[in-house]
Amino acid sequence: MARRLEQRRLDVLEAESIHIMREVAAEFERPALLFSGGKDSIVMLRLAEKAFYPAKIPFPVLQVDTGYDFPEVLETRDNWVNRLGVRMIVASVDDAIANGIVVE
């Protein structure tokens, strides 16, 4: 019984999250999904996939490249992006510093 209630609770949270994703896509000009490669980012990407299936996700995935990512993180990101056919934007911290956009 408790397991069924917990599953119902998770189903409601998922439905609310999908609703929010669709609202963001409909209401904002240039939304993007930040992606760090961690479990939270992967969950958000999966929710976006569910929200717009069978269409593609209508906004890009954005990763801020700090230069400290493990190769496995980048491989996971690339696998998800390629499988979903989503546009990927990578912003480089080093480039931002070099161009004076970010200062220490």
Coordinates of N, CA, C and O in Angstrom, one line a residue:
M1 N 0.8 -1.2 0.0 CA 0.0 0.0 0.0 C 0.9 1.3 0.0 O 0.6 2.2 -0.8
A2 N 1.9 1.3 0.9 CA 2.7 2.5 1.0 C 3.5 2.7 -0.3 O 3.7 3.8 -0.8
R3 N 3.9 1.6 -0.9 CA 4.6 1.6 -2.2 C 3.8 2.2 -3.3 O 4.2 3.0 -4.1
R4 N 2.5 1.9 -3.3 CA 1.5 2.4 -4.3 C 1.3 3.9 -4.1 O 1.2 4.6 -5.1
L5 N 1.2 4.3 -2.8 CA 1.0 5.7 -2.6 C 2.2 6.5 -3.0 O 2.1 7.6 -3.5
E6 N 3.4 6.0 -2.7 CA 4.7 6.7 -3.1 C 4.7 6.8 -4.6 O 5.1 7.8 -5.2
Q7 N 4.4 5.7 -5.3 CA 4.4 5.8 -6.8 C 3.4 6.8 -7.3 O 3.7 7.5 -8.3
R8 N 2.2 6.9 -6.7 CA 1.2 7.9 -7.1 C 1.8 9.3 -6.9 O 1.6 10.2 -7.7
R9 N 2.5 9.5 -5.8 CA 3.1 10.8 -5.5 C 4.1 11.2 -6.5 O 4.2 12.3 -7.0
L10 N 4.9 10.2 -6.9 CA 5.9 10.4 -7.9 C 5.3 10.7 -9.3 O 5.8 11.6 -10.0
D11 N 4.2 10.0 -9.6 CA 3.5 10.3 -10.9 C 2.9 11.7 -10.9 O 3.0 12.4 -11.9
V12 N 2.4 12.2 -9.8 CA 1.9 13.6 -9.7 C 3.0 14.6 -9.9 O 2.9 15.6 -10.6
L13 N 4.1 14.4 -9.2 CA 5.3 15.2 -9.4 C 5.8 15.3 -10.8 O 6.2 16.3 -11.3
E14 N 5.8 14.1 -11.4 CA 6.3 14.0 -12.8 C 5.3 14.8 -13.7 O 5.8 15.6 -14.6
A15 N 4.0 14.6 -13.5 CA 3.0 15.4 -14.3 C 3.2 16.9 -14.1 O 3.1 17.6 -15.1
E16 N 3.4 17.3 -12.9 CA 3.6 18.8 -12.7 C 4.8 19.3 -13.3 O 4.8 20.4 -13.9
S17 N 5.9 18.5 -13.3 CA 7.1 18.9 -13.9 C 7.0 19.0 -15.5 O 7.5 19.9 -16.1
I18 N 6.3 18.1 -16.0 CA 6.1 18.1 -17.5 C 5.2 19.3 -17.9 O 5.5 20.0 -18.8
H19 N 4.2 19.6 -17.0 CA 3.4 20.8 -17.3 C 4.2 22.0 -17.3 O 4.1 22.9 -18.2
I20 N 5.1 22.2 -16.3 CA 6.0 23.3 -16.2 C 6.9 23.4 -17.4 O 7.1 24.5 -18.0
M21 N 7.5 22.3 -17.9 CA 8.3 22.3 -19.1 C 7.6 22.8 -20.3 O 8.1 23.6 -21.0
R22 N 6.3 22.4 -20.4 CA 5.5 22.8 -21.6 C 5.2 24.3 -21.5 O 5.2 25.0 -22.5
E23 N 4.9 24.8 -20.3 CA 4.6 26.2 -20.1 C 5.8 27.0 -20.4 O 5.7 28.1 -21.0
V24 N 7.0 26.6 -19.9 CA 8.2 27.4 -20.2 C 8.4 27.5 -21.7 O 8.7 28.5 -22.3
A25 N 8.3 26.4 -22.4 CA 8.5 26.3 -23.9 C 7.5 27.2 -24.6 O 7.8 27.9 -25.6
A26 N 6.3 27.3 -24.1 CA 5.2 28.1 -24.7 C 5.3 29.6 -24.4 O 5.0 30.5 -25.2
E27 N 5.8 30.0 -23.2 CA 5.8 31.3 -22.7 C 7.0 32.1 -22.9 O 7.0 33.4 -22.9
F28 N 8.2 31.5 -23.0 CA 9.5 32.2 -23.0 C 10.1 32.2 -24.4 O 9.9 31.2 -25.2
E29 N 10.8 33.2 -24.7 CA 11.4 33.4 -26.1 C 12.5 32.4 -26.3 O 12.6 31.8 -27.4
R30 N 13.4 32.3 -25.4 CA 14.7 31.5 -25.6 C 15.0 30.7 -24.4 O 16.1 30.8 -23.8
P31 N 14.2 29.7 -24.0 CA 14.5 28.9 -22.9 C 15.6 27.9 -23.3 O 15.9 27.7 -24.4
A32 N 16.3 27.4 -22.3 CA 17.4 26.4 -22.4 C 17.4 25.6 -21.2 O 17.0 26.0 -20.1
L33 N 17.9 24.4 -21.3 CA 18.0 23.4 -20.2 C 19.4 23.3 -19.8 O 20.2 22.8 -20.6
L34 N 19.8 23.8 -18.6 CA 21.1 23.7 -18.2 C 21.5 22.3 -17.9 O 20.7 21.5 -17.4
F35 N 22.7 21.9 -18.3 CA 23.1 20.5 -18.1 C 24.5 20.4 -17.6 O 25.4 20.9 -18.2
S36 N 24.6 19.8 -16.4 CA 25.9 19.6 -15.8 C 26.5 18.2 -15.9 O 27.6 18.0 -15.7
G37 N 25.6 17.3 -16.3 CA 26.0 15.9 -16.4 C 25.6 15.1 -15.1 O 25.8 13.9 -15.1
G38 N 25.2 15.8 -14.1 CA 24.8 15.1 -12.9 C 23.4 14.5 -13.0 O 22.7 14.6 -13.9
K39 N 23.0 13.8 -11.9 CA 21.8 13.1 -11.9 C 20.6 14.0 -12.0 O 19.6 13.7 -12.7
D40 N 20.7 15.2 -11.4 CA 19.6 16.2 -11.6 C 19.4 16.6 -13.0 O 18.2 16.7 -13.5
S41 N 20.5 16.8 -13.7 CA 20.4 17.3 -15.1 C 19.8 16.1 -16.0 O 19.1 16.4 -16.9
I42 N 20.2 14.9 -15.7 CA 19.7 13.8 -16.5 C 18.2 13.6 -16.3 O 17.5 13.4 -17.2
V43 N 17.8 13.8 -15.0 CA 16.3 13.7 -14.7 C 15.6 14.8 -15.5 O 14.5 14.6 -16.1
M44 N 16.1 16.0 -15.5 CA 15.5 17.1 -16.2 C 15.4 16.9 -17.7 O 14.4 17.2 -18.4
L45 N 16.5 16.3 -18.3 CA 16.5 16.0 -19.7 C 15.5 14.9 -20.0 O 14.8 15.0 -21.0
R46 N 15.3 13.9 -19.1 CA 14.3 12.9 -19.3 C 12.9 13.4 -19.2 O 12.0 13.1 -20.0
L47 N 12.7 14.4 -18.3 CA 11.4 15.0 -18.2 C 11.1 15.8 -19.5 O 9.9 15.8 -19.9
A48 N 12.1 16.5 -20.0 CA 11.9 17.3 -21.2 C 11.5 16.3 -22.4 O 10.6 16.6 -23.2
E49 N 12.2 15.2 -22.4 CA 11.9 14.2 -23.5 C 10.5 13.7 -23.4 O 9.8 13.7 -24.4
K50 N 10.0 13.4 -22.2 CA 8.6 13.0 -22.0 C 7.6 14.1 -22.3 O 6.6 13.8 -22.8
A51 N 8.0 15.3 -21.9 CA 7.1 16.4 -22.1 C 6.7 16.7 -23.6 O 5.6 17.1 -23.9
F52 N 7.7 16.4 -24.5 CA 7.5 16.8 -25.9 C 7.4 15.6 -26.8 O 7.3 15.8 -28.0
Y53 N 7.5 14.4 -26.3 CA 7.5 13.2 -27.1 C 6.1 13.1 -27.9 O 5.1 13.5 -27.3
P54 N 6.1 12.8 -29.1 CA 7.2 12.3 -30.0 C 8.0 13.3 -30.7 O 8.9 13.0 -31.5
A55 N 7.7 14.6 -30.5 CA 8.5 15.7 -31.1 C 9.8 15.8 -30.4 O 10.0 15.3 -29.3
K56 N 10.7 16.6 -31.0 CA 12.0 16.9 -30.4 C 11.8 17.9 -29.3 O 10.8 18.7 -29.3
I57 N 12.7 18.0 -28.4 CA 12.7 19.0 -27.3 C 12.9 20.4 -28.0 O 13.9 20.5 -28.8
P58 N 12.0 21.3 -27.8 CA 12.1 22.6 -28.6 C 13.1 23.6 -28.1 O 13.0 24.8 -28.6
F59 N 13.9 23.3 -27.2 CA 14.9 24.2 -26.7 C 16.2 23.5 -26.6 O 16.3 22.3 -26.4
P60 N 17.3 24.3 -26.6 CA 18.7 23.6 -26.5 C 19.0 23.2 -25.1 O 18.5 23.7 -24.1
V61 N 20.0 22.4 -25.1 CA 20.7 22.0 -23.8 C 21.9 22.9 -23.7 O 22.7 23.0 -24.7
L62 N 22.2 23.5 -22.6 CA 23.3 24.4 -22.4 C 24.2 23.8 -21.3 O 23.7 23.5 -20.2
Q63 N 25.5 23.7 -21.6 CA 26.4 23.3 -20.6 C 27.5 24.3 -20.5 O 28.0 24.9 -21.5
V64 N 27.8 24.7 -19.3 CA 28.9 25.6 -19.0 C 30.2 24.8 -18.8 O 30.3 24.1 -17.8
D65 N 31.1 24.9 -19.8 CA 32.3 24.1 -19.7 C 33.4 24.8 -18.8 O 33.9 25.8 -19.2
T66 N 33.6 24.2 -17.7 CA 34.6 24.8 -16.7 C 36.0 24.2 -17.0 O 36.9 24.7 -16.4
G67 N 36.1 23.2 -17.8 CA 37.4 22.6 -18.1 C 37.7 21.5 -17.1 O 38.7 20.9 -17.1
Y68 N 36.8 21.2 -16.2 CA 37.0 20.2 -15.1 C 36.1 19.0 -15.2 O 36.0 18.3 -14.2
D69 N 35.4 18.9 -16.3 CA 34.4 17.7 -16.4 C 35.2 16.4 -16.7 O 36.2 16.4 -17.4
F70 N 34.7 15.4 -16.1 CA 35.2 14.1 -16.3 C 34.8 13.6 -17.8 O 33.7 14.0 -18.2
P71 N 35.7 12.9 -18.5 CA 35.3 12.5 -19.8 C 34.0 11.7 -19.9 O 33.2 11.8 -20.8
E72 N 33.7 10.9 -18.8 CA 32.4 10.2 -18.8 C 31.2 11.1 -18.8 O 30.2 10.8 -19.3
V73 N 31.4 12.3 -18.1 CA 30.3 13.2 -18.1 C 30.0 13.8 -19.5 O 28.8 13.8 -20.0
L74 N 31.1 14.1 -20.2 CA 30.9 14.6 -21.6 C 30.4 13.5 -22.5 O 29.5 13.8 -23.4
E75 N 30.8 12.3 -22.3 CA 30.3 11.2 -23.1 C 28.8 10.9 -22.9 O 28.0 10.7 -23.8
T76 N 28.4 11.0 -21.6 CA 27.0 10.8 -21.2 C 26.2 12.0 -21.9 O 25.1 11.7 -22.5
R77 N 26.6 13.2 -21.7 CA 26.0 14.3 -22.3 C 25.8 14.1 -23.8 O 24.7 14.3 -24.4
D78 N 26.9 13.8 -24.5 CA 26.8 13.6 -26.0 C 25.9 12.5 -26.4 O 25.2 12.6 -27.4
N79 N 25.9 11.4 -25.6 CA 25.0 10.3 -25.9 C 23.5 10.7 -25.8 O 22.7 10.4 -26.7
W80 N 23.2 11.5 -24.8 CA 21.8 12.0 -24.6 C 21.4 12.9 -25.7 O 20.4 12.8 -26.3
V81 N 22.3 13.9 -26.0 CA 22.1 14.9 -27.0 C 21.9 14.2 -28.4 O 21.0 14.6 -29.2
N82 N 22.7 13.3 -28.7 CA 22.6 12.6 -30.0 C 21.4 11.8 -30.1 O 20.7 11.8 -31.2
R83 N 21.1 11.0 -29.1 CA 19.9 10.2 -29.1 C 18.6 11.0 -29.2 O 17.7 10.6 -30.0
L84 N 18.6 12.2 -28.6 CA 17.4 13.0 -28.6 C 17.3 13.9 -29.8 O 16.3 14.5 -30.1
G85 N 18.5 14.1 -30.4 CA 18.5 15.1 -31.6 C 18.3 16.5 -31.1 O 17.8 17.3 -31.9
V86 N 18.7 16.8 -29.9 CA 18.6 18.2 -29.4 C 19.8 19.0 -29.7 O 20.9 18.5 -29.8
R87 N 19.5 20.3 -29.8 CA 20.6 21.3 -30.1 C 21.4 21.5 -28.8 O 20.9 21.6 -27.7
M88 N 22.7 21.5 -28.9 CA 23.6 21.6 -27.8 C 24.4 22.9 -27.9 O 25.0 23.2 -28.9
I89 N 24.5 23.7 -26.8 CA 25.3 24.9 -26.7 C 26.3 24.6 -25.5 O 25.9 24.3 -24.4
V90 N 27.5 24.8 -25.8 CA 28.6 24.7 -24.8 C 29.2 26.1 -24.6 O 29.7 26.7 -25.6
A91 N 29.1 26.6 -23.4 CA 29.7 27.9 -23.1 C 31.0 27.7 -22.3 O 30.9 26.9 -21.3
S92 N 32.0 28.3 -22.7 CA 33.3 28.0 -22.1 C 33.7 29.1 -21.1 O 33.7 30.3 -21.5
V93 N 34.0 28.7 -19.9 CA 34.4 29.7 -18.9 C 35.8 30.3 -19.3 O 35.9 31.5 -19.2
D94 N 36.7 29.5 -19.8 CA 38.0 30.0 -20.3 C 37.8 31.1 -21.4 O 38.5 32.1 -21.4
D95 N 36.9 30.8 -22.3 CA 36.6 31.8 -23.4 C 36.0 33.1 -22.8 O 36.4 34.2 -23.3
A96 N 35.1 32.9 -21.9 CA 34.5 34.1 -21.3 C 35.5 35.0 -20.5 O 35.5 36.2 -20.6
I97 N 36.5 34.3 -19.8 CA 37.5 35.1 -19.2 C 38.4 35.7 -20.2 O 38.7 36.9 -20.1
A98 N 38.8 35.0 -21.2 CA 39.7 35.6 -22.3 C 39.1 36.8 -23.0 O 39.7 37.7 -23.4
N99 N 37.7 36.7 -23.1 CA 37.0 37.8 -23.8 C 36.6 38.9 -22.9 O 35.9 39.9 -23.3
G100 N 37.0 38.9 -21.6 CA 36.6 39.9 -20.6 C 35.2 39.9 -20.2 O 34.8 40.8 -19.5
I101 N 34.4 38.9 -20.5 CA 33.0 38.8 -20.1 C 33.0 38.4 -18.6 O 32.1 38.9 -17.8
V102 N 33.9 37.5 -18.2 CA 34.0 37.1 -16.8 C 35.3 37.6 -16.2 O 36.4 37.4 -16.9
V103 N 35.3 38.2 -15.1 CA 36.6 38.7 -14.5 C 36.7 38.1 -13.1 O 35.8 37.8 -12.4
E104 N 38.0 37.9 -12.7 CA 38.2 37.3 -11.4 C 38.0 38.4 -10.3 O 38.2 39.5 -10.5

